[in-house]
Amino acid sequence: MTRDAPEAGEPDGIDPAVRDDYRPEPRAEGKGLVDDIVMALRFFSRLPTGERPHEKPDLGRIAMALPFAATLMSLVPLALLMGGAWLGLPPYFAAALSVAAMVIVGGGMMEDALADAADGLFGGYTRERRLEILKDSRHGTYGVAALCLFLVLRVTALGSVVAINPLAAAALWLAAHLAGRSGGLWLAVALPAARADGASASAGALSTKRFAIGATLAGLLVFLLGGPVSGLVGVVAALLAVVLTVLAWTGICRRLLGGQTGDLIGAGMALGEVAALCALLILA
């Protein structure tokens, strides 16, 4: 996620009391799941979403629709992964094509978020300096290393499974992607927004209830997708790995920044996906 207005001046952050008092705008009459999915796609992807009127992002609505939106975002990358393998492309080449497609569909937001988070949290020594680095669109050594490692881990994980079973590779990647996407939103529940002009602040606070609904839906899909390949133990291990990773990331963000931004949430999603992939591959 990189919607944090890099050109804006650096604020002092949001008082937690203000965040606690936030109430999202009431849902307009006639709005349903399809509208929420469209909102999530517009927030997290570059996919065309038709002529529906644009609404102000509401993180609560997005969280509940994210499992479905993330599945739609994965259709083209997964089709390239399986189709390329079945057409005879080398496994790692097919995996690289599918990862590239996922980056394009997502507008590179998750990847950029991970790079910005690595630079910001570990390249500064004070909260103010870390916020300043987070807003800088340029990437430093930490960011480039994190970005490259994330892409390499994705490609090698998928390529190793595609060589054996393309359908299993697609199922495992989608399961890990869904788990990481929904799990990363925990930062918006646990931490206040670190600044007032970022994407996470403009989308409002995320309640525990709405996060739990979205996470439960994602968990059910992970069981359906990962179960046939990794078994019940593998799926439970993957979900536990996401939980532990996101909690650890939340603790790091709390200690180093005292809050969250869109970049930190996006980085949490990326780390959650890698954690889920590790567990699913070990037990597949």
Short mmCIF file of C-alpha atoms in Angstrom, two decimals:
data_model
loop_
_atom_site.label_atom_id
_atom_site.label_comp_id
_atom_site.label_asym_id
_atom_site.label_seq_id
_atom_site.Cartn_x
_atom_site.Cartn_y
_atom_site.Cartn_z
CA MET A 1 0.00 0.00 0.00
CA THR A 2 1.49 3.31 -1.04
CA ARG A 3 -1.34 5.80 -0.76
CA ASP A 4 0.38 7.92 1.89
CA ALA A 5 0.73 11.16 -0.10
CA PRO A 6 4.52 11.51 -0.33
CA GLU A 7 4.22 15.14 -1.26
CA ALA A 8 2.42 16.18 1.91
CA GLY A 9 4.18 17.73 4.91
CA GLU A 10 5.00 15.61 7.90
CA PRO A 11 2.32 15.76 10.63
CA ASP A 12 2.79 14.98 14.27
CA GLY A 13 0.53 11.93 14.11
CA ILE A 14 -2.99 11.21 15.33
CA ASP A 15 -3.98 11.29 18.96
CA PRO A 16 -5.32 7.81 19.84
CA ALA A 17 -8.35 9.45 21.44
CA VAL A 18 -9.27 10.95 18.08
CA ARG A 19 -8.94 7.57 16.42
CA ASP A 20 -11.10 5.92 19.07
CA ASP A 21 -13.82 8.47 18.46
CA TYR A 22 -13.84 7.81 14.72
CA ARG A 23 -17.03 6.38 13.32
CA PRO A 24 -17.22 5.41 9.65
CA GLU A 25 -19.94 6.99 7.61
CA PRO A 26 -23.18 4.98 7.64
CA ARG A 27 -23.52 2.59 4.73
CA ALA A 28 -25.58 4.18 2.01
CA GLU A 29 -28.90 2.53 1.30
CA GLY A 30 -28.64 -0.19 -1.29
CA LYS A 31 -24.92 -0.80 -0.82
CA GLY A 32 -23.95 -4.44 -0.51
CA LEU A 33 -21.11 -6.92 -0.86
CA VAL A 34 -20.50 -6.14 -4.53
CA ASP A 35 -20.01 -2.46 -3.70
CA ASP A 36 -17.58 -3.40 -0.92
CA ILE A 37 -15.61 -5.67 -3.27
CA VAL A 38 -15.39 -2.84 -5.81
CA MET A 39 -14.14 -0.52 -3.06
CA ALA A 40 -11.50 -3.07 -2.02
CA LEU A 41 -10.38 -3.58 -5.63
CA ARG A 42 -10.03 0.17 -6.13
CA PHE A 43 -8.05 0.47 -2.91
CA PHE A 44 -5.68 -2.47 -3.45
CA SER A 45 -5.49 -3.02 -7.20
CA ARG A 46 -5.40 -1.52 -10.67
CA LEU A 47 -8.17 -3.73 -12.06
CA PRO A 48 -11.00 -2.02 -13.97
CA THR A 49 -14.11 -1.76 -11.78
CA GLY A 50 -16.74 -0.31 -14.07
CA GLU A 51 -18.65 2.92 -13.84
CA ARG A 52 -19.89 2.69 -10.27
CA PRO A 53 -19.53 6.01 -8.41
CA HIS A 54 -16.35 6.24 -6.38
CA GLU A 55 -16.85 6.25 -2.62
CA LYS A 56 -14.57 7.36 0.17
CA PRO A 57 -12.65 4.25 1.30
CA ASP A 58 -13.99 2.63 4.46
CA LEU A 59 -11.51 0.17 5.95
CA GLY A 60 -14.26 -1.71 7.77
CA ARG A 61 -16.11 -2.48 4.54
CA ILE A 62 -12.85 -3.23 2.74
CA ALA A 63 -11.74 -5.72 5.41
CA MET A 64 -14.89 -7.82 5.08
CA ALA A 65 -14.72 -7.88 1.27
CA LEU A 66 -10.95 -8.30 0.95
CA PRO A 67 -10.91 -12.13 0.70
CA PHE A 68 -13.18 -11.94 -2.35
CA ALA A 69 -11.31 -8.98 -3.86
CA ALA A 70 -7.94 -10.68 -3.34
CA THR A 71 -9.27 -13.80 -5.08
CA LEU A 72 -10.33 -11.74 -8.10
CA MET A 73 -6.92 -10.05 -8.13
CA SER A 74 -5.28 -13.48 -8.30
CA LEU A 75 -7.21 -14.90 -11.27
CA VAL A 76 -4.93 -13.68 -14.05
CA PRO A 77 -1.65 -14.47 -12.21
CA LEU A 78 -2.89 -17.97 -11.38
CA ALA A 79 -4.05 -18.54 -14.95
CA LEU A 80 -0.56 -17.62 -16.18
CA LEU A 81 1.02 -19.89 -13.59
CA MET A 82 -1.01 -22.97 -14.51
CA GLY A 83 -1.39 -22.22 -18.21
CA GLY A 84 2.31 -21.53 -18.67
CA ALA A 85 3.27 -24.76 -16.96
CA TRP A 86 0.74 -26.83 -18.93
CA LEU A 87 1.95 -25.24 -22.20
CA GLY A 88 5.46 -26.40 -21.46
CA LEU A 89 7.15 -23.30 -20.08
CA PRO A 90 9.97 -24.00 -17.60
CA PRO A 91 8.50 -24.00 -14.06
CA TYR A 92 10.46 -21.03 -12.75
CA PHE A 93 9.75 -19.01 -15.89
CA ALA A 94 6.01 -19.62 -15.46
CA ALA A 95 6.33 -18.68 -11.79
CA ALA A 96 8.15 -15.45 -12.66
CA LEU A 97 5.46 -14.53 -15.21
CA SER A 98 2.69 -15.08 -12.66
CA VAL A 99 4.48 -13.05 -9.97
CA ALA A 100 5.00 -10.25 -12.49
CA ALA A 101 1.29 -10.33 -13.30
CA MET A 102 0.42 -10.10 -9.60
CA VAL A 103 2.68 -7.06 -9.25
CA ILE A 104 0.94 -5.41 -12.21
CA VAL A 105 -2.57 -6.24 -10.97
CA GLY A 106 -1.75 -4.85 -7.53
CA GLY A 107 -0.05 -1.78 -8.93
CA GLY A 108 3.13 -2.79 -7.14
CA MET A 109 1.63 -1.45 -3.92
CA MET A 110 2.48 -4.40 -1.67
CA GLU A 111 6.01 -4.57 -3.01
CA ASP A 112 6.55 -0.82 -2.67
CA ALA A 113 5.05 -0.91 0.83
CA LEU A 114 7.51 -3.60 1.93
CA ALA A 115 10.44 -1.64 0.52
CA ASP A 116 9.30 1.63 2.11
CA ALA A 117 8.71 -0.08 5.45
CA ALA A 118 12.18 -1.66 5.45
CA ASP A 119 13.80 1.69 4.66
CA GLY A 120 11.65 3.68 7.06
CA LEU A 121 11.75 1.50 10.15
CA PHE A 122 15.36 0.38 9.90
CA GLY A 123 16.93 3.37 8.17
CA GLY A 124 16.00 5.99 10.75
CA TYR A 125 16.86 6.48 14.41
CA THR A 126 13.93 8.63 15.55
CA ARG A 127 10.19 8.47 14.99
CA GLU A 128 10.24 11.70 13.00
CA ARG A 129 13.06 10.49 10.76
CA ARG A 130 11.33 7.16 10.16
CA LEU A 131 8.13 8.92 9.11
CA GLU A 132 10.14 11.14 6.80
CA ILE A 133 11.79 8.13 5.14
CA LEU A 134 8.46 6.33 4.84
CA LYS A 135 7.11 9.24 2.79
CA ASP A 136 10.15 9.32 0.51
CA SER A 137 9.38 7.60 -2.81
CA ARG A 138 13.04 6.64 -3.27
CA HIS A 139 14.30 3.26 -2.06
CA GLY A 140 17.49 2.64 -0.13
CA THR A 141 19.52 -0.48 0.54
CA TYR A 142 17.08 -1.96 3.06
CA GLY A 143 14.15 -1.39 0.73
CA VAL A 144 15.79 -2.80 -2.38
CA ALA A 145 16.99 -5.87 -0.47
CA ALA A 146 13.51 -6.49 1.00
CA LEU A 147 11.85 -6.06 -2.39
CA CYS A 148 14.25 -8.40 -4.18
CA LEU A 149 14.01 -11.06 -1.49
CA PHE A 150 10.20 -10.92 -1.54
CA LEU A 151 10.08 -11.46 -5.30
CA VAL A 152 12.71 -14.21 -5.20
CA LEU A 153 10.91 -16.05 -2.40
CA ARG A 154 7.64 -15.93 -4.31
CA VAL A 155 9.16 -17.16 -7.57
CA THR A 156 11.21 -19.97 -6.05
CA ALA A 157 8.34 -21.16 -3.86
CA LEU A 158 5.94 -21.34 -6.79
CA GLY A 159 8.46 -22.70 -9.27
CA SER A 160 9.39 -25.58 -7.00
CA VAL A 161 5.76 -26.72 -6.75
CA VAL A 162 4.78 -25.97 -10.36
CA ALA A 163 7.41 -28.46 -11.47
CA ILE A 164 5.41 -31.17 -9.67
CA ASN A 165 1.79 -29.99 -9.77
CA PRO A 166 0.69 -26.64 -11.28
CA LEU A 167 -2.78 -26.83 -9.73
CA ALA A 168 -1.32 -27.41 -6.27
CA ALA A 169 1.04 -24.46 -6.73
CA ALA A 170 -1.88 -22.19 -7.64
CA ALA A 171 -3.95 -23.36 -4.66
CA LEU A 172 -1.09 -22.87 -2.20
CA TRP A 173 -0.24 -19.40 -3.50
CA LEU A 174 -3.84 -18.22 -3.40
CA ALA A 175 -4.25 -19.61 0.13
CA ALA A 176 -1.08 -17.84 1.30
CA HIS A 177 -2.05 -14.62 -0.47
CA LEU A 178 -5.49 -14.55 1.16
CA ALA A 179 -4.08 -15.29 4.60
CA GLY A 180 -1.43 -12.58 4.29
CA ARG A 181 -3.80 -9.96 2.88
CA SER A 182 -6.38 -10.29 5.63
CA GLY A 183 -3.86 -10.87 8.40
CA GLY A 184 -1.92 -7.71 7.62
CA LEU A 185 -4.98 -5.59 8.36
CA TRP A 186 -4.54 -6.37 12.06
CA LEU A 187 -2.19 -3.40 12.27
CA ALA A 188 -5.15 -1.09 11.62
CA VAL A 189 -6.94 -2.65 14.61
CA ALA A 190 -4.02 -2.74 17.03
CA LEU A 191 -2.29 0.56 16.28
CA PRO A 192 -3.37 4.17 15.73
CA ALA A 193 -2.59 5.88 12.45
CA ALA A 194 0.91 7.37 12.62
CA ARG A 195 -0.03 10.44 10.61
CA ALA A 196 -3.19 12.21 9.58
CA ASP A 197 -2.70 12.40 5.81
CA GLY A 198 -2.01 8.73 5.01
CA ALA A 199 -4.16 6.13 3.32
CA SER A 200 -4.91 4.19 6.51
CA ALA A 201 -6.01 7.34 8.34
CA SER A 202 -8.25 8.50 5.49
CA ALA A 203 -9.91 5.06 5.35
CA GLY A 204 -10.83 5.23 9.05
CA ALA A 205 -10.32 2.90 11.97
CA LEU A 206 -10.91 -0.82 11.65
CA SER A 207 -13.01 -2.46 14.36
CA THR A 208 -12.11 -5.84 15.79
CA LYS A 209 -15.50 -7.21 14.70
CA ARG A 210 -15.09 -6.28 11.03
CA PHE A 211 -11.51 -7.50 10.98
CA ALA A 212 -12.64 -10.81 12.49
CA ILE A 213 -15.36 -11.25 9.86
CA GLY A 214 -12.91 -10.71 7.01
CA ALA A 215 -10.22 -12.87 8.63
CA THR A 216 -12.71 -15.69 9.22
CA LEU A 217 -13.79 -15.64 5.58
CA ALA A 218 -10.16 -15.70 4.52
CA GLY A 219 -9.45 -18.57 6.93
CA LEU A 220 -12.28 -20.64 5.47
CA LEU A 221 -10.97 -20.11 1.95
CA VAL A 222 -7.47 -21.04 3.10
CA PHE A 223 -8.83 -24.33 4.46
CA LEU A 224 -10.62 -25.06 1.19
CA LEU A 225 -7.57 -24.23 -0.94
CA GLY A 226 -4.69 -25.46 1.18
CA GLY A 227 -6.32 -28.45 2.82
CA PRO A 228 -6.23 -30.82 -0.19
CA VAL A 229 -2.52 -30.06 -0.73
CA SER A 230 -1.04 -29.56 2.75
CA GLY A 231 -3.71 -31.21 4.88
CA LEU A 232 -5.33 -29.90 8.02
CA VAL A 233 -2.02 -29.67 9.87
CA GLY A 234 -0.47 -27.63 7.07
CA VAL A 235 -3.36 -25.16 6.97
CA VAL A 236 -3.38 -24.71 10.75
CA ALA A 237 0.39 -24.22 10.70
CA ALA A 238 0.06 -21.63 7.91
CA LEU A 239 -2.60 -19.64 9.75
CA LEU A 240 -0.58 -19.80 12.97
CA ALA A 241 2.52 -18.62 11.07
CA VAL A 242 0.57 -15.62 9.76
CA VAL A 243 -0.73 -14.78 13.23
CA LEU A 244 2.72 -14.92 14.81
CA THR A 245 4.32 -12.96 11.97
CA VAL A 246 1.70 -10.21 12.03
CA LEU A 247 1.84 -9.95 15.82
CA ALA A 248 5.64 -9.68 15.69
CA TRP A 249 5.42 -7.04 12.95
CA THR A 250 2.82 -5.13 14.97
CA GLY A 251 5.18 -5.13 17.95
CA ILE A 252 8.05 -3.81 15.82
CA CYS A 253 5.86 -1.03 14.39
CA ARG A 254 4.62 -0.10 17.86
CA ARG A 255 8.12 0.08 19.28
CA LEU A 256 9.76 1.95 16.39
CA LEU A 257 6.93 4.20 15.23
CA GLY A 258 4.11 4.03 17.78
CA GLY A 259 1.52 3.58 15.04
CA GLN A 260 0.78 2.30 11.57
CA THR A 261 0.70 3.62 8.02
CA GLY A 262 -0.50 2.17 4.74
CA ASP A 263 3.04 1.08 3.96
CA LEU A 264 3.36 -0.81 7.23
CA ILE A 265 0.03 -2.55 6.66
CA GLY A 266 1.09 -3.52 3.14
CA ALA A 267 4.41 -4.81 4.45
CA GLY A 268 2.56 -6.88 7.04
CA MET A 269 0.52 -8.43 4.23
CA ALA A 270 3.67 -9.34 2.30
CA LEU A 271 5.35 -10.85 5.36
CA GLY A 272 2.18 -12.79 6.18
CA GLU A 273 2.07 -14.24 2.68
CA VAL A 274 5.68 -15.42 2.92
CA ALA A 275 5.06 -16.94 6.35
CA ALA A 276 2.00 -18.84 5.08
CA LEU A 277 3.90 -20.08 2.02
CA CYS A 278 6.69 -21.39 4.23
CA ALA A 279 4.33 -23.41 6.40
CA LEU A 280 2.28 -24.73 3.49
CA LEU A 281 5.37 -25.79 1.53
CA ILE A 282 6.97 -27.52 4.49
CA LEU A 283 3.89 -29.66 5.07
CA ALA A 284 2.74 -30.09 1.47
#
